[in-house]
Amino acid sequence: LPAGLSQWFPALEVLDVSGTGLTEMGAELLSLPCLHTLLAKNNRLGGPGSLPKGLEQAPLARSLRVLNLSGNRFSEVPPALLQLRGLRSLSLGGNRLHGIPPDIQELHSLEFLYLGGNFITAIPPELAKLPSLRYLVLCDNKIQSIPPQLAQLHSLRSLSLHNNLLTYLPREILNLVHLEELSLRGNPLVVRFVRDLTYNPPSLQELAGRTVKTRNVPYAPSDLPDSLVRYLSLASNCPNPKCGGVYFDSCVRQIKFVDFCGKYRLPLMHYLCSPECSSPYSSASQSSTSQSESDSEDEASVAAHRMQKVLLG
């Protein structure tokens, strides 16, 4: 960037240096107190010294609202960017990112996050701690699963996950009550549905915990060590309405197909307390088959009511 920028344009609010071959942005940037939009797309940024030192302490850290660094060469999200607490829009698409740092949760004001076209393999649960996030773009990566914590993004309107490696979605995604657009095309879950059934036998501690919870054995914190009290508080109810059981660490992972918008069937991950809840030979399963179908219909009607776009192909 040219020296003396702040003297020439002290009230500069928008700066676009996209496509100029930049390899670094100098300290001149730090003395622009009014700058709220910085566009530096399609450059050569990403090496050591690409961003000026002291960025997090500069007036710019408080004024900047929109930052677009797409089409550069960043292999990781620069730590200094995670200190820009006033950011509302951050774009790092088309870089060389292999992950999302957990400290992304520090950007509390973020409403738009674009990380498409990278090499990201996993989504950290901390991403769900962005209360204002409305648009999340993670397309064209190598993501294999979605953490159920994303259901905590209550402000989310649009979620773009196309062209990844997803084979199922967490059931919790139905809790995204404001979600209007879900893009999933180009994932294995669209071109080939997957069924999965795994089960590790419960430990003696889990068997005892299940008995305490299902039989409503009374206990008080003074009766048990703190670790056991905490353990018992982690019990999850089996979703099979005919079962009434609970589970802790040992559960059956099973894919359940749910209709979205009356047209597409999406595989959602469900967790059952034991194989008997899903076995076609068990009486519990026999009686819950129709219930399971009605669960799907209920979920479908809710999804169809809420979703405006489910983009699968």
PDB file of C-alpha atoms in Angstrom:
ATOM      1  CA  LEU A   1       0.000   0.000   0.000  1.00  0.00           C
ATOM      2  CA  PRO A   2       1.289   3.505  -0.748  1.00  0.00           C
ATOM      3  CA  ALA A   3       3.033   5.423   2.018  1.00  0.00           C
ATOM      4  CA  GLY A   4       1.161   8.436   3.326  1.00  0.00           C
ATOM      5  CA  LEU A   5      -2.250   6.867   2.658  1.00  0.00           C
ATOM      6  CA  SER A   6      -3.659   8.108   5.950  1.00  0.00           C
ATOM      7  CA  GLN A   7      -2.430  11.673   5.324  1.00  0.00           C
ATOM      8  CA  TRP A   8      -4.027  11.750   1.882  1.00  0.00           C
ATOM      9  CA  PHE A   9      -7.335  10.134   2.854  1.00  0.00           C
ATOM     10  CA  PRO A  10      -7.806  10.454   6.643  1.00  0.00           C
ATOM     11  CA  ALA A  11     -11.563   9.845   6.371  1.00  0.00           C
ATOM     12  CA  LEU A  12     -11.319   6.835   4.030  1.00  0.00           C
ATOM     13  CA  GLU A  13     -14.135   4.352   4.704  1.00  0.00           C
ATOM     14  CA  VAL A  14     -13.871   1.817   1.853  1.00  0.00           C
ATOM     15  CA  LEU A  15     -10.624   0.508   0.359  1.00  0.00           C
ATOM     16  CA  ASP A  16     -10.531  -1.952  -2.558  1.00  0.00           C
ATOM     17  CA  VAL A  17      -7.094  -3.261  -3.524  1.00  0.00           C
ATOM     18  CA  SER A  18      -8.328  -6.478  -5.155  1.00  0.00           C
ATOM     19  CA  GLY A  19      -6.401  -7.986  -8.055  1.00  0.00           C
ATOM     20  CA  THR A  20      -3.339  -5.781  -7.629  1.00  0.00           C
ATOM     21  CA  GLY A  21      -0.787  -8.531  -6.952  1.00  0.00           C
ATOM     22  CA  LEU A  22      -0.267  -7.512  -3.326  1.00  0.00           C
ATOM     23  CA  THR A  23       1.986  -9.764  -1.232  1.00  0.00           C
ATOM     24  CA  GLU A  24       1.662  -7.707   1.953  1.00  0.00           C
ATOM     25  CA  MET A  25      -0.289  -4.814   3.421  1.00  0.00           C
ATOM     26  CA  GLY A  26       1.867  -2.276   5.206  1.00  0.00           C
ATOM     27  CA  ALA A  27       1.573  -0.321   8.433  1.00  0.00           C
ATOM     28  CA  GLU A  28      -0.119   2.556   6.572  1.00  0.00           C
ATOM     29  CA  LEU A  29      -3.334   0.581   6.906  1.00  0.00           C
ATOM     30  CA  LEU A  30      -3.270   0.882  10.701  1.00  0.00           C
ATOM     31  CA  SER A  31      -3.739   4.652  10.720  1.00  0.00           C
ATOM     32  CA  LEU A  32      -7.080   4.693   8.885  1.00  0.00           C
ATOM     33  CA  PRO A  33      -9.503   5.215  11.796  1.00  0.00           C
ATOM     34  CA  CYS A  34     -12.654   5.413   9.661  1.00  0.00           C
ATOM     35  CA  LEU A  35     -12.065   2.377   7.416  1.00  0.00           C
ATOM     36  CA  HIS A  36     -14.977  -0.048   7.694  1.00  0.00           C
ATOM     37  CA  THR A  37     -14.632  -2.072   4.451  1.00  0.00           C
ATOM     38  CA  LEU A  38     -11.395  -3.614   3.184  1.00  0.00           C
ATOM     39  CA  LEU A  39     -11.430  -5.672  -0.017  1.00  0.00           C
ATOM     40  CA  ALA A  40      -8.178  -7.414  -0.940  1.00  0.00           C
ATOM     41  CA  LYS A  41      -9.387 -10.293  -3.117  1.00  0.00           C
ATOM     42  CA  ASN A  42      -7.327 -12.189  -5.674  1.00  0.00           C
ATOM     43  CA  ASN A  43      -3.866 -11.142  -4.555  1.00  0.00           C
ATOM     44  CA  ARG A  44      -0.820 -13.028  -3.296  1.00  0.00           C
ATOM     45  CA  LEU A  45      -1.331 -12.503   0.404  1.00  0.00           C
ATOM     46  CA  GLY A  46      -0.669 -15.376   2.772  1.00  0.00           C
ATOM     47  CA  GLY A  47       3.039 -15.433   3.486  1.00  0.00           C
ATOM     48  CA  PRO A  48       4.839 -14.106   6.581  1.00  0.00           C
ATOM     49  CA  GLY A  49       4.241 -10.395   7.006  1.00  0.00           C
ATOM     50  CA  SER A  50       1.149 -10.312   4.792  1.00  0.00           C
ATOM     51  CA  LEU A  51      -0.725  -8.382   7.456  1.00  0.00           C
ATOM     52  CA  PRO A  52       0.759  -5.442   9.374  1.00  0.00           C
ATOM     53  CA  LYS A  53       1.982  -6.044  12.908  1.00  0.00           C
ATOM     54  CA  GLY A  54      -0.109  -4.514  15.654  1.00  0.00           C
ATOM     55  CA  LEU A  55      -3.348  -4.862  13.721  1.00  0.00           C
ATOM     56  CA  GLU A  56      -5.290  -5.926  16.803  1.00  0.00           C
ATOM     57  CA  GLN A  57      -4.287  -2.764  18.725  1.00  0.00           C
ATOM     58  CA  ALA A  58      -4.891  -0.296  15.873  1.00  0.00           C
ATOM     59  CA  PRO A  59      -8.033   1.864  15.453  1.00  0.00           C
ATOM     60  CA  LEU A  60      -8.768  -0.313  12.432  1.00  0.00           C
ATOM     61  CA  ALA A  61      -9.494  -3.230  14.760  1.00  0.00           C
ATOM     62  CA  ARG A  62     -12.486  -1.334  16.088  1.00  0.00           C
ATOM     63  CA  SER A  63     -13.721   0.283  12.868  1.00  0.00           C
ATOM     64  CA  LEU A  64     -13.478  -2.590  10.365  1.00  0.00           C
ATOM     65  CA  ARG A  65     -16.812  -4.269   9.592  1.00  0.00           C
ATOM     66  CA  VAL A  66     -16.195  -6.038   6.252  1.00  0.00           C
ATOM     67  CA  LEU A  67     -12.992  -7.889   5.330  1.00  0.00           C
ATOM     68  CA  ASN A  68     -12.621  -9.877   2.112  1.00  0.00           C
ATOM     69  CA  LEU A  69      -9.377 -11.817   1.608  1.00  0.00           C
ATOM     70  CA  SER A  70     -10.727 -14.424  -0.795  1.00  0.00           C
ATOM     71  CA  GLY A  71      -8.528 -15.721  -3.587  1.00  0.00           C
ATOM     72  CA  ASN A  72      -5.243 -15.424  -1.732  1.00  0.00           C
ATOM     73  CA  ARG A  73      -2.743 -17.919  -0.314  1.00  0.00           C
ATOM     74  CA  PHE A  74      -3.522 -18.176   3.388  1.00  0.00           C
ATOM     75  CA  SER A  75      -2.947 -21.682   4.786  1.00  0.00           C
ATOM     76  CA  GLU A  76      -4.497 -20.731   8.121  1.00  0.00           C
ATOM     77  CA  VAL A  77      -6.735 -17.986   9.449  1.00  0.00           C
ATOM     78  CA  PRO A  78      -4.323 -15.276  10.641  1.00  0.00           C
ATOM     79  CA  PRO A  79      -4.611 -14.968  14.453  1.00  0.00           C
ATOM     80  CA  ALA A  80      -4.707 -11.171  14.160  1.00  0.00           C
ATOM     81  CA  LEU A  81      -8.028 -11.392  12.294  1.00  0.00           C
ATOM     82  CA  LEU A  82      -9.602 -13.114  15.278  1.00  0.00           C
ATOM     83  CA  GLN A  83      -9.030  -9.924  17.273  1.00  0.00           C
ATOM     84  CA  LEU A  84     -11.159  -7.790  14.931  1.00  0.00           C
ATOM     85  CA  ARG A  85     -14.149  -7.952  17.256  1.00  0.00           C
ATOM     86  CA  GLY A  86     -16.250  -5.546  15.211  1.00  0.00           C
ATOM     87  CA  LEU A  87     -16.200  -7.674  12.031  1.00  0.00           C
ATOM     88  CA  ARG A  88     -19.598  -8.483  10.597  1.00  0.00           C
ATOM     89  CA  SER A  89     -18.427 -10.073   7.346  1.00  0.00           C
ATOM     90  CA  LEU A  90     -15.304 -12.191   6.830  1.00  0.00           C
ATOM     91  CA  SER A  91     -14.457 -13.853   3.510  1.00  0.00           C
ATOM     92  CA  LEU A  92     -11.511 -16.227   3.131  1.00  0.00           C
ATOM     93  CA  GLY A  93     -12.776 -18.310   0.235  1.00  0.00           C
ATOM     94  CA  GLY A  94     -10.427 -19.765  -2.333  1.00  0.00           C
ATOM     95  CA  ASN A  95      -7.394 -19.877  -0.071  1.00  0.00           C
ATOM     96  CA  ARG A  96      -5.464 -22.874   1.257  1.00  0.00           C
ATOM     97  CA  LEU A  97      -7.079 -23.262   4.659  1.00  0.00           C
ATOM     98  CA  HIS A  98      -7.024 -26.752   6.192  1.00  0.00           C
ATOM     99  CA  GLY A  99      -9.022 -25.922   9.284  1.00  0.00           C
ATOM    100  CA  ILE A 100     -11.056 -23.396  11.235  1.00  0.00           C
ATOM    101  CA  PRO A 101      -9.461 -22.219  14.504  1.00  0.00           C
ATOM    102  CA  PRO A 102     -11.597 -22.652  17.646  1.00  0.00           C
ATOM    103  CA  ASP A 103     -10.903 -18.981  18.459  1.00  0.00           C
ATOM    104  CA  ILE A 104     -13.292 -18.082  15.643  1.00  0.00           C
ATOM    105  CA  GLN A 105     -15.796 -17.882  18.507  1.00  0.00           C
ATOM    106  CA  GLU A 106     -14.246 -14.532  19.514  1.00  0.00           C
ATOM    107  CA  LEU A 107     -15.853 -12.770  16.517  1.00  0.00           C
ATOM    108  CA  HIS A 108     -19.150 -12.225  18.308  1.00  0.00           C
ATOM    109  CA  SER A 109     -20.463  -9.654  15.811  1.00  0.00           C
ATOM    110  CA  LEU A 110     -19.909 -11.849  12.751  1.00  0.00           C
ATOM    111  CA  GLU A 111     -22.992 -12.203  10.529  1.00  0.00           C
ATOM    112  CA  PHE A 112     -21.446 -13.541   7.316  1.00  0.00           C
ATOM    113  CA  LEU A 113     -18.625 -16.106   7.110  1.00  0.00           C
ATOM    114  CA  TYR A 114     -17.383 -17.341   3.736  1.00  0.00           C
ATOM    115  CA  LEU A 115     -14.818 -20.174   3.798  1.00  0.00           C
ATOM    116  CA  GLY A 116     -15.724 -21.954   0.563  1.00  0.00           C
ATOM    117  CA  GLY A 117     -13.119 -23.363  -1.795  1.00  0.00           C
ATOM    118  CA  ASN A 118     -10.517 -24.438   0.756  1.00  0.00           C
ATOM    119  CA  PHE A 119      -9.277 -27.773   2.134  1.00  0.00           C
ATOM    120  CA  ILE A 120     -11.187 -27.750   5.436  1.00  0.00           C
ATOM    121  CA  THR A 121     -11.881 -31.251   6.777  1.00  0.00           C
ATOM    122  CA  ALA A 122     -13.689 -30.519  10.049  1.00  0.00           C
ATOM    123  CA  ILE A 123     -15.883 -27.873  11.660  1.00  0.00           C
ATOM    124  CA  PRO A 124     -14.985 -26.996  15.273  1.00  0.00           C
ATOM    125  CA  PRO A 125     -17.932 -26.950  17.713  1.00  0.00           C
ATOM    126  CA  GLU A 126     -16.791 -23.461  18.763  1.00  0.00           C
ATOM    127  CA  LEU A 127     -18.173 -22.133  15.492  1.00  0.00           C
ATOM    128  CA  ALA A 128     -21.606 -22.527  17.066  1.00  0.00           C
ATOM    129  CA  LYS A 129     -20.771 -19.753  19.549  1.00  0.00           C
ATOM    130  CA  LEU A 130     -21.323 -16.968  17.013  1.00  0.00           C
ATOM    131  CA  PRO A 131     -24.706 -15.608  18.123  1.00  0.00           C
ATOM    132  CA  SER A 132     -25.188 -13.206  15.197  1.00  0.00           C
ATOM    133  CA  LEU A 133     -24.140 -15.515  12.341  1.00  0.00           C
ATOM    134  CA  ARG A 134     -26.752 -15.481   9.572  1.00  0.00           C
ATOM    135  CA  TYR A 135     -24.887 -16.799   6.520  1.00  0.00           C
ATOM    136  CA  LEU A 136     -22.331 -19.615   6.692  1.00  0.00           C
ATOM    137  CA  VAL A 137     -20.639 -20.778   3.479  1.00  0.00           C
ATOM    138  CA  LEU A 138     -18.472 -23.924   3.723  1.00  0.00           C
ATOM    139  CA  CYS A 139     -18.947 -25.279   0.218  1.00  0.00           C
ATOM    140  CA  ASP A 140     -16.206 -26.885  -1.876  1.00  0.00           C
ATOM    141  CA  ASN A 141     -14.185 -28.272   1.016  1.00  0.00           C
ATOM    142  CA  LYS A 142     -13.509 -31.775   2.367  1.00  0.00           C
ATOM    143  CA  ILE A 143     -15.880 -31.757   5.336  1.00  0.00           C
ATOM    144  CA  GLN A 144     -17.101 -35.225   6.366  1.00  0.00           C
ATOM    145  CA  SER A 145     -19.475 -34.442   9.239  1.00  0.00           C
ATOM    146  CA  ILE A 146     -21.391 -31.601  10.840  1.00  0.00           C
ATOM    147  CA  PRO A 147     -21.109 -31.146  14.624  1.00  0.00           C
ATOM    148  CA  PRO A 148     -24.554 -31.178  16.281  1.00  0.00           C
ATOM    149  CA  GLN A 149     -23.556 -28.009  18.130  1.00  0.00           C
ATOM    150  CA  LEU A 150     -24.291 -26.035  14.949  1.00  0.00           C
ATOM    151  CA  ALA A 151     -27.941 -26.260  15.990  1.00  0.00           C
ATOM    152  CA  GLN A 152     -27.076 -23.482  18.472  1.00  0.00           C
ATOM    153  CA  LEU A 153     -26.716 -20.982  15.590  1.00  0.00           C
ATOM    154  CA  HIS A 154     -30.214 -19.666  16.162  1.00  0.00           C
ATOM    155  CA  SER A 155     -29.755 -16.672  13.836  1.00  0.00           C
ATOM    156  CA  LEU A 156     -28.619 -18.785  10.864  1.00  0.00           C
ATOM    157  CA  ARG A 157     -30.585 -18.161   7.665  1.00  0.00           C
ATOM    158  CA  SER A 158     -28.405 -19.834   5.024  1.00  0.00           C
ATOM    159  CA  LEU A 159     -26.041 -22.813   5.264  1.00  0.00           C
ATOM    160  CA  SER A 160     -24.024 -23.765   2.174  1.00  0.00           C
ATOM    161  CA  LEU A 161     -22.406 -27.207   2.370  1.00  0.00           C
ATOM    162  CA  HIS A 162     -22.398 -28.305  -1.271  1.00  0.00           C
ATOM    163  CA  ASN A 163     -19.464 -30.209  -2.738  1.00  0.00           C
ATOM    164  CA  ASN A 164     -18.160 -31.749   0.472  1.00  0.00           C
ATOM    165  CA  LEU A 165     -17.915 -35.352   1.717  1.00  0.00           C
ATOM    166  CA  LEU A 166     -21.028 -35.498   3.904  1.00  0.00           C
ATOM    167  CA  THR A 167     -22.808 -38.843   4.220  1.00  0.00           C
ATOM    168  CA  TYR A 168     -25.331 -37.804   6.887  1.00  0.00           C
ATOM    169  CA  LEU A 169     -26.577 -34.794   8.838  1.00  0.00           C
ATOM    170  CA  PRO A 170     -27.110 -34.577  12.594  1.00  0.00           C
ATOM    171  CA  ARG A 171     -30.739 -34.709  13.627  1.00  0.00           C
ATOM    172  CA  GLU A 172     -30.177 -31.491  15.544  1.00  0.00           C
ATOM    173  CA  ILE A 173     -30.068 -29.545  12.275  1.00  0.00           C
ATOM    174  CA  LEU A 174     -33.874 -29.470  12.437  1.00  0.00           C
ATOM    175  CA  ASN A 175     -33.496 -27.120  15.411  1.00  0.00           C
ATOM    176  CA  LEU A 176     -32.193 -24.338  13.170  1.00  0.00           C
ATOM    177  CA  VAL A 177     -35.550 -22.625  13.384  1.00  0.00           C
ATOM    178  CA  HIS A 178     -34.687 -19.666  11.142  1.00  0.00           C
ATOM    179  CA  LEU A 179     -32.876 -21.607   8.435  1.00  0.00           C
ATOM    180  CA  GLU A 180     -34.294 -20.760   5.017  1.00  0.00           C
ATOM    181  CA  GLU A 181     -31.682 -22.151   2.633  1.00  0.00           C
ATOM    182  CA  LEU A 182     -29.691 -25.369   2.908  1.00  0.00           C
ATOM    183  CA  SER A 183     -27.356 -26.276   0.036  1.00  0.00           C
ATOM    184  CA  LEU A 184     -26.205 -29.916  -0.055  1.00  0.00           C
ATOM    185  CA  ARG A 185     -25.653 -30.837  -3.683  1.00  0.00           C
ATOM    186  CA  GLY A 186     -22.500 -32.726  -4.578  1.00  0.00           C
ATOM    187  CA  ASN A 187     -22.278 -34.666  -1.297  1.00  0.00           C
ATOM    188  CA  PRO A 188     -22.352 -38.467  -0.984  1.00  0.00           C
ATOM    189  CA  LEU A 189     -25.566 -38.193   1.040  1.00  0.00           C
ATOM    190  CA  VAL A 190     -27.274 -36.885  -2.077  1.00  0.00           C
ATOM    191  CA  VAL A 191     -25.938 -39.335  -4.648  1.00  0.00           C
ATOM    192  CA  ARG A 192     -25.894 -42.423  -2.413  1.00  0.00           C
ATOM    193  CA  PHE A 193     -27.708 -42.765   0.893  1.00  0.00           C
ATOM    194  CA  VAL A 194     -25.795 -44.526   3.672  1.00  0.00           C
ATOM    195  CA  ARG A 195     -27.052 -46.771   6.454  1.00  0.00           C
ATOM    196  CA  ASP A 196     -24.926 -47.345   9.532  1.00  0.00           C
ATOM    197  CA  LEU A 197     -25.409 -49.411  12.676  1.00  0.00           C
ATOM    198  CA  THR A 198     -22.704 -49.567  15.306  1.00  0.00           C
ATOM    199  CA  TYR A 199     -22.877 -50.472  18.981  1.00  0.00           C
ATOM    200  CA  ASN A 200     -20.285 -50.853  21.728  1.00  0.00           C
ATOM    201  CA  PRO A 201     -21.594 -52.734  24.792  1.00  0.00           C
ATOM    202  CA  PRO A 202     -22.105 -50.436  27.795  1.00  0.00           C
ATOM    203  CA  SER A 203     -19.655 -50.450  30.689  1.00  0.00           C
ATOM    204  CA  LEU A 204     -20.682 -51.548  34.189  1.00  0.00           C
ATOM    205  CA  GLN A 205     -20.825 -47.884  35.185  1.00  0.00           C
ATOM    206  CA  GLU A 206     -23.190 -47.129  32.334  1.00  0.00           C
ATOM    207  CA  LEU A 207     -25.389 -50.141  33.139  1.00  0.00           C
ATOM    208  CA  ALA A 208     -25.653 -48.936  36.731  1.00  0.00           C
ATOM    209  CA  GLY A 209     -26.372 -45.387  35.568  1.00  0.00           C
ATOM    210  CA  ARG A 210     -29.075 -46.573  33.201  1.00  0.00           C
ATOM    211  CA  THR A 211     -30.727 -48.489  36.020  1.00  0.00           C
ATOM    212  CA  VAL A 212     -30.666 -45.473  38.316  1.00  0.00           C
ATOM    213  CA  LYS A 213     -32.235 -43.211  35.692  1.00  0.00           C
ATOM    214  CA  THR A 214     -34.814 -45.582  34.191  1.00  0.00           C
ATOM    215  CA  ARG A 215     -36.050 -46.828  37.587  1.00  0.00           C
ATOM    216  CA  ASN A 216     -35.966 -43.368  39.136  1.00  0.00           C
ATOM    217  CA  VAL A 217     -33.754 -44.472  42.006  1.00  0.00           C
ATOM    218  CA  PRO A 218     -33.599 -41.455  44.321  1.00  0.00           C
ATOM    219  CA  TYR A 219     -30.202 -39.958  45.133  1.00  0.00           C
ATOM    220  CA  ALA A 220     -28.799 -36.691  46.418  1.00  0.00           C
ATOM    221  CA  PRO A 221     -25.425 -35.039  45.772  1.00  0.00           C
ATOM    222  CA  SER A 222     -24.421 -35.994  49.294  1.00  0.00           C
ATOM    223  CA  ASP A 223     -24.951 -39.687  48.481  1.00  0.00           C
ATOM    224  CA  LEU A 224     -22.474 -39.936  45.597  1.00  0.00           C
ATOM    225  CA  PRO A 225     -19.072 -38.575  44.586  1.00  0.00           C
ATOM    226  CA  ASP A 226     -19.235 -35.414  42.472  1.00  0.00           C
ATOM    227  CA  SER A 227     -17.926 -37.289  39.422  1.00  0.00           C
ATOM    228  CA  LEU A 228     -20.860 -39.738  39.522  1.00  0.00           C
ATOM    229  CA  VAL A 229     -23.390 -36.949  40.026  1.00  0.00           C
ATOM    230  CA  ARG A 230     -22.012 -35.219  36.938  1.00  0.00           C
ATOM    231  CA  TYR A 231     -22.049 -38.518  35.036  1.00  0.00           C
ATOM    232  CA  LEU A 232     -25.702 -39.160  35.849  1.00  0.00           C
ATOM    233  CA  SER A 233     -26.592 -35.657  34.674  1.00  0.00           C
ATOM    234  CA  LEU A 234     -25.283 -36.529  31.205  1.00  0.00           C
ATOM    235  CA  ALA A 235     -27.937 -39.161  30.501  1.00  0.00           C
ATOM    236  CA  SER A 236     -29.638 -38.830  27.100  1.00  0.00           C
ATOM    237  CA  ASN A 237     -33.155 -40.091  26.515  1.00  0.00           C
ATOM    238  CA  CYS A 238     -33.636 -42.715  23.830  1.00  0.00           C
ATOM    239  CA  PRO A 239     -35.745 -41.166  21.027  1.00  0.00           C
ATOM    240  CA  ASN A 240     -37.751 -44.381  20.606  1.00  0.00           C
ATOM    241  CA  PRO A 241     -41.101 -43.420  22.238  1.00  0.00           C
ATOM    242  CA  LYS A 242     -41.814 -47.053  23.120  1.00  0.00           C
ATOM    243  CA  CYS A 243     -38.515 -47.543  24.924  1.00  0.00           C
ATOM    244  CA  GLY A 244     -38.151 -45.053  27.749  1.00  0.00           C
ATOM    245  CA  GLY A 245     -34.474 -45.945  28.156  1.00  0.00           C
ATOM    246  CA  VAL A 246     -31.426 -43.720  28.467  1.00  0.00           C
ATOM    247  CA  TYR A 247     -27.825 -43.922  27.350  1.00  0.00           C
ATOM    248  CA  PHE A 248     -24.521 -42.282  28.267  1.00  0.00           C
ATOM    249  CA  ASP A 249     -21.488 -43.229  26.144  1.00  0.00           C
ATOM    250  CA  SER A 250     -22.780 -46.423  24.556  1.00  0.00           C
ATOM    251  CA  CYS A 251     -25.442 -46.024  21.900  1.00  0.00           C
ATOM    252  CA  VAL A 252     -26.514 -47.227  18.484  1.00  0.00           C
ATOM    253  CA  ARG A 253     -25.708 -44.826  15.670  1.00  0.00           C
ATOM    254  CA  GLN A 254     -28.317 -45.183  12.973  1.00  0.00           C
ATOM    255  CA  ILE A 255     -29.304 -43.286   9.857  1.00  0.00           C
ATOM    256  CA  LYS A 256     -32.951 -42.274   9.641  1.00  0.00           C
ATOM    257  CA  PHE A 257     -34.405 -40.850   6.426  1.00  0.00           C
ATOM    258  CA  VAL A 258     -36.553 -37.747   6.709  1.00  0.00           C
ATOM    259  CA  ASP A 259     -38.530 -36.058   3.956  1.00  0.00           C
ATOM    260  CA  PHE A 260     -37.624 -32.436   3.297  1.00  0.00           C
ATOM    261  CA  CYS A 261     -40.114 -30.240   1.440  1.00  0.00           C
ATOM    262  CA  GLY A 262     -42.061 -33.343   0.426  1.00  0.00           C
ATOM    263  CA  LYS A 263     -39.548 -34.204  -2.272  1.00  0.00           C
ATOM    264  CA  TYR A 264     -36.091 -35.074  -0.926  1.00  0.00           C
ATOM    265  CA  ARG A 265     -35.176 -37.704   1.634  1.00  0.00           C
ATOM    266  CA  LEU A 266     -32.199 -36.743   3.730  1.00  0.00           C
ATOM    267  CA  PRO A 267     -30.285 -39.047   6.065  1.00  0.00           C
ATOM    268  CA  LEU A 268     -30.170 -37.725   9.626  1.00  0.00           C
ATOM    269  CA  MET A 269     -28.108 -39.342  12.357  1.00  0.00           C
ATOM    270  CA  HIS A 270     -30.096 -40.797  15.276  1.00  0.00           C
ATOM    271  CA  TYR A 271     -28.865 -42.306  18.521  1.00  0.00           C
ATOM    272  CA  LEU A 272     -30.682 -45.220  20.201  1.00  0.00           C
ATOM    273  CA  CYS A 273     -29.929 -46.779  23.562  1.00  0.00           C
ATOM    274  CA  SER A 274     -29.544 -50.383  22.291  1.00  0.00           C
ATOM    275  CA  PRO A 275     -29.851 -52.565  19.167  1.00  0.00           C
ATOM    276  CA  GLU A 276     -33.240 -53.797  20.424  1.00  0.00           C
ATOM    277  CA  CYS A 277     -34.669 -50.381  19.660  1.00  0.00           C
ATOM    278  CA  SER A 278     -33.925 -50.855  15.978  1.00  0.00           C
ATOM    279  CA  SER A 279     -34.122 -54.621  15.517  1.00  0.00           C
ATOM    280  CA  PRO A 280     -37.053 -55.736  13.320  1.00  0.00           C
ATOM    281  CA  TYR A 281     -37.508 -58.781  15.575  1.00  0.00           C
ATOM    282  CA  SER A 282     -38.073 -56.875  18.813  1.00  0.00           C
ATOM    283  CA  SER A 283     -41.580 -56.083  20.012  1.00  0.00           C
ATOM    284  CA  ALA A 284     -40.490 -52.556  20.892  1.00  0.00           C
ATOM    285  CA  SER A 285     -39.353 -51.967  17.355  1.00  0.00           C
ATOM    286  CA  GLN A 286     -42.457 -53.567  15.908  1.00  0.00           C
ATOM    287  CA  SER A 287     -44.669 -51.198  17.846  1.00  0.00           C
ATOM    288  CA  SER A 288     -42.465 -48.189  17.121  1.00  0.00           C
ATOM    289  CA  THR A 289     -42.210 -48.671  13.364  1.00  0.00           C
ATOM    290  CA  SER A 290     -45.338 -46.714  12.622  1.00  0.00           C
ATOM    291  CA  GLN A 291     -44.348 -44.200  15.275  1.00  0.00           C
ATOM    292  CA  SER A 292     -40.989 -43.785  13.603  1.00  0.00           C
ATOM    293  CA  GLU A 293     -42.697 -43.114  10.303  1.00  0.00           C
ATOM    294  CA  SER A 294     -44.941 -40.541  11.946  1.00  0.00           C
ATOM    295  CA  ASP A 295     -41.862 -38.932  13.517  1.00  0.00           C
ATOM    296  CA  SER A 296     -40.486 -38.548  10.020  1.00  0.00           C
ATOM    297  CA  GLU A 297     -43.723 -36.999   8.859  1.00  0.00           C
ATOM    298  CA  ASP A 298     -43.722 -34.563  11.771  1.00  0.00           C
ATOM    299  CA  GLU A 299     -40.147 -33.562  11.082  1.00  0.00           C
ATOM    300  CA  ALA A 300     -40.933 -33.263   7.383  1.00  0.00           C
ATOM    301  CA  SER A 301     -43.875 -30.950   7.966  1.00  0.00           C
ATOM    302  CA  VAL A 302     -41.802 -28.717  10.213  1.00  0.00           C
ATOM    303  CA  ALA A 303     -38.947 -28.658   7.691  1.00  0.00           C
ATOM    304  CA  ALA A 304     -41.275 -28.039   4.765  1.00  0.00           C
ATOM    305  CA  HIS A 305     -42.892 -25.168   6.605  1.00  0.00           C
ATOM    306  CA  ARG A 306     -39.565 -23.537   7.434  1.00  0.00           C
ATOM    307  CA  MET A 307     -37.347 -24.239   4.466  1.00  0.00           C
ATOM    308  CA  GLN A 308     -37.612 -22.051   1.431  1.00  0.00           C
ATOM    309  CA  LYS A 309     -34.787 -23.732  -0.462  1.00  0.00           C
ATOM    310  CA  VAL A 310     -33.170 -27.150  -0.094  1.00  0.00           C
ATOM    311  CA  LEU A 311     -30.640 -27.284  -2.883  1.00  0.00           C
ATOM    312  CA  LEU A 312     -29.596 -30.834  -3.705  1.00  0.00           C
ATOM    313  CA  GLY A 313     -28.816 -30.845  -7.383  1.00  0.00           C
TER     314      GLY A 313
END
